[in-house]
């Protein structure tokens, strides 16, 4: 019997390549999210340190000009933190969209793989039936030859 050949093999290969690409892109977005979260933590730590320093200096007595510089820098830091959170939110939306694409690609790939398995199972059954028929024919021929020689 001829070798098993799945007619949608090239489609399956393509779908698997697409899935792998999407998973790589999804992983890259997750890495960006982790990096952005780390960046936010650093910004917030710097803000807390500066705020603590400003409070300490206010208690010790600070020039008005210096106090205004601290306040201006704190407001700038707050804006940076807010922008970083907005960017993080954007990354989360991108990640969610990419995850949905990965899930859809997995469904498509899985359905083709299941079809392939079903076709292979049918092929294997046909091969087994063919082999059984060949064995039956061989046994029958052997019995006929034994009966003729006896």
Coordinates of C-alpha atoms in Angstrom, one line a residue:
X1 CA 0.0 0.0 0.0
X2 CA 1.3 3.5 -0.8
X3 CA 2.6 5.8 1.9
X4 CA 0.2 8.0 3.9
X5 CA -0.1 11.5 2.5
X6 CA -2.3 14.2 4.1
X7 CA -3.6 16.6 1.4
X8 CA -3.7 19.6 3.8
X9 CA -0.1 19.1 5.1
X10 CA 1.1 22.3 3.5
X11 CA -1.8 24.2 5.1
X12 CA -1.0 22.6 8.5
X13 CA 2.6 23.6 8.2
X14 CA 1.6 27.2 7.3
X15 CA -0.8 27.3 10.3
X16 CA 1.9 26.0 12.6
X17 CA 4.3 28.6 11.4
X18 CA 1.7 31.4 11.9
X19 CA 1.0 30.0 15.4
X20 CA 4.7 30.0 16.2
X21 CA 5.1 33.6 15.0
X22 CA 2.1 34.7 17.0
X23 CA 3.4 33.0 20.1
X24 CA 6.8 34.7 19.7
X25 CA 5.1 38.1 19.2
X26 CA 2.9 37.5 22.3
X27 CA 6.1 36.6 24.3
X28 CA 7.7 39.8 23.2
X29 CA 4.7 41.9 24.3
X30 CA 4.8 40.1 27.7
X31 CA 8.5 41.0 28.0
X32 CA 7.6 44.6 27.2
X33 CA 4.9 44.6 29.9
X34 CA 7.4 43.2 32.5
X35 CA 10.0 45.9 31.5
X36 CA 7.3 48.6 31.7
X37 CA 6.2 47.4 35.1
X38 CA 9.9 47.5 36.3
X39 CA 10.2 51.0 34.9
X40 CA 7.1 52.2 36.8
X41 CA 8.5 50.7 40.0
X42 CA 11.7 52.6 39.5
X43 CA 9.8 55.9 38.7
X44 CA 7.7 55.4 41.8
X45 CA 10.7 54.6 44.0
X46 CA 12.5 57.8 42.7
X47 CA 9.3 59.8 43.4
X48 CA 9.0 58.5 47.0
X49 CA 12.7 59.2 47.6
X50 CA 12.4 62.7 46.3
X51 CA 9.2 63.3 48.2
X52 CA 10.8 62.0 51.4
X53 CA 13.9 64.3 50.8
X54 CA 11.6 67.3 50.2
X55 CA 9.7 66.6 53.4
X56 CA 12.9 66.3 55.3
X57 CA 14.3 69.5 53.9
X58 CA 11.0 71.4 54.6
X59 CA 11.3 70.4 58.3
X60 CA 14.9 71.6 58.4
X61 CA 14.0 74.8 56.6
X62 CA 14.2 75.3 52.8
X63 CA 14.4 78.3 50.6
X64 CA 11.3 79.1 48.6
X65 CA 13.1 78.7 45.3
X66 CA 14.3 75.3 46.3
X67 CA 10.9 74.3 47.5
X68 CA 9.4 75.4 44.1
X69 CA 12.0 73.3 42.3
X70 CA 11.2 70.2 44.4
X71 CA 7.5 70.7 43.7
X72 CA 8.0 71.2 40.0
X73 CA 10.2 68.1 39.9
X74 CA 7.6 66.1 41.8
X75 CA 4.8 67.2 39.4
X76 CA 7.0 66.2 36.5
X77 CA 7.6 62.8 38.1
X78 CA 3.9 62.4 38.6
X79 CA 3.3 63.1 34.9
X80 CA 6.0 60.6 33.9
X81 CA 4.4 57.9 36.2
X82 CA 1.0 58.6 34.7
X83 CA 2.4 58.3 31.2
X84 CA 4.1 55.1 32.1
X85 CA 0.8 53.7 33.4
X86 CA -0.9 54.7 30.2
X87 CA 1.8 53.0 28.2
X88 CA 1.4 49.9 30.4
X89 CA -2.4 49.9 29.8
X90 CA -1.7 50.1 26.0
X91 CA 0.7 47.2 26.2
X92 CA -2.0 45.2 28.2
X93 CA -4.5 45.8 25.4
X94 CA -2.0 44.7 22.8
X95 CA -1.2 41.6 24.8
X96 CA -4.9 40.7 25.1
X97 CA -5.4 41.2 21.3
X98 CA -2.3 39.0 20.5
X99 CA -3.5 36.4 23.0
X100 CA -6.8 36.2 21.2
X101 CA -5.0 35.8 17.9
X102 CA -2.9 33.0 19.4
X103 CA -6.0 31.2 20.7
X104 CA -7.6 31.5 17.3
X105 CA -4.5 30.2 15.5
X106 CA -4.3 27.3 18.0
X107 CA -8.0 26.4 17.3
X108 CA -7.3 26.4 13.5
X109 CA -4.1 24.4 13.9
X110 CA -5.8 21.9 16.2
X111 CA -8.7 21.3 14.0
X112 CA -6.4 20.5 11.0
X113 CA -4.3 18.3 13.2
X114 CA -7.4 16.4 14.4
X115 CA -8.5 16.0 10.8
X116 CA -5.0 14.7 10.0
X117 CA -5.1 12.2 12.9
X118 CA -8.5 11.0 11.7
X119 CA -7.3 10.5 8.2
X120 CA -4.2 8.7 9.5
X121 CA -6.3 6.5 11.6
X122 CA -8.4 5.6 8.5
X123 CA -5.3 5.0 6.5
X124 CA -3.9 2.7 9.3
X125 CA -7.1 0.7 9.4
X126 CA -7.0 0.3 5.6
X127 CA -3.4 -0.9 5.8
X128 CA -4.3 -3.3 8.6
X129 CA -7.3 -4.6 6.5
X130 CA -5.0 -5.0 3.5
X131 CA -2.5 -6.9 5.5
X132 CA -5.1 -9.1 7.0
X133 CA -6.5 -9.9 3.5
X134 CA -3.0 -10.7 2.3
X135 CA -2.5 -13.0 5.3
X136 CA -5.8 -14.7 4.7
X137 CA -4.9 -15.2 1.1
X138 CA -1.6 -16.6 2.0
X139 CA -3.1 -19.0 4.5
X140 CA -5.8 -20.1 2.0
X141 CA -3.3 -20.7 -0.7
X142 CA -1.1 -22.7 1.7
X143 CA -4.1 -24.9 2.7
X144 CA -5.0 -25.4 -0.9
X145 CA -1.5 -26.5 -1.8
X146 CA -1.3 -28.8 1.3
X147 CA -4.7 -30.3 0.3
X148 CA -3.5 -30.9 -3.3
X149 CA -0.2 -32.5 -2.2
X150 CA -1.9 -34.9 0.2

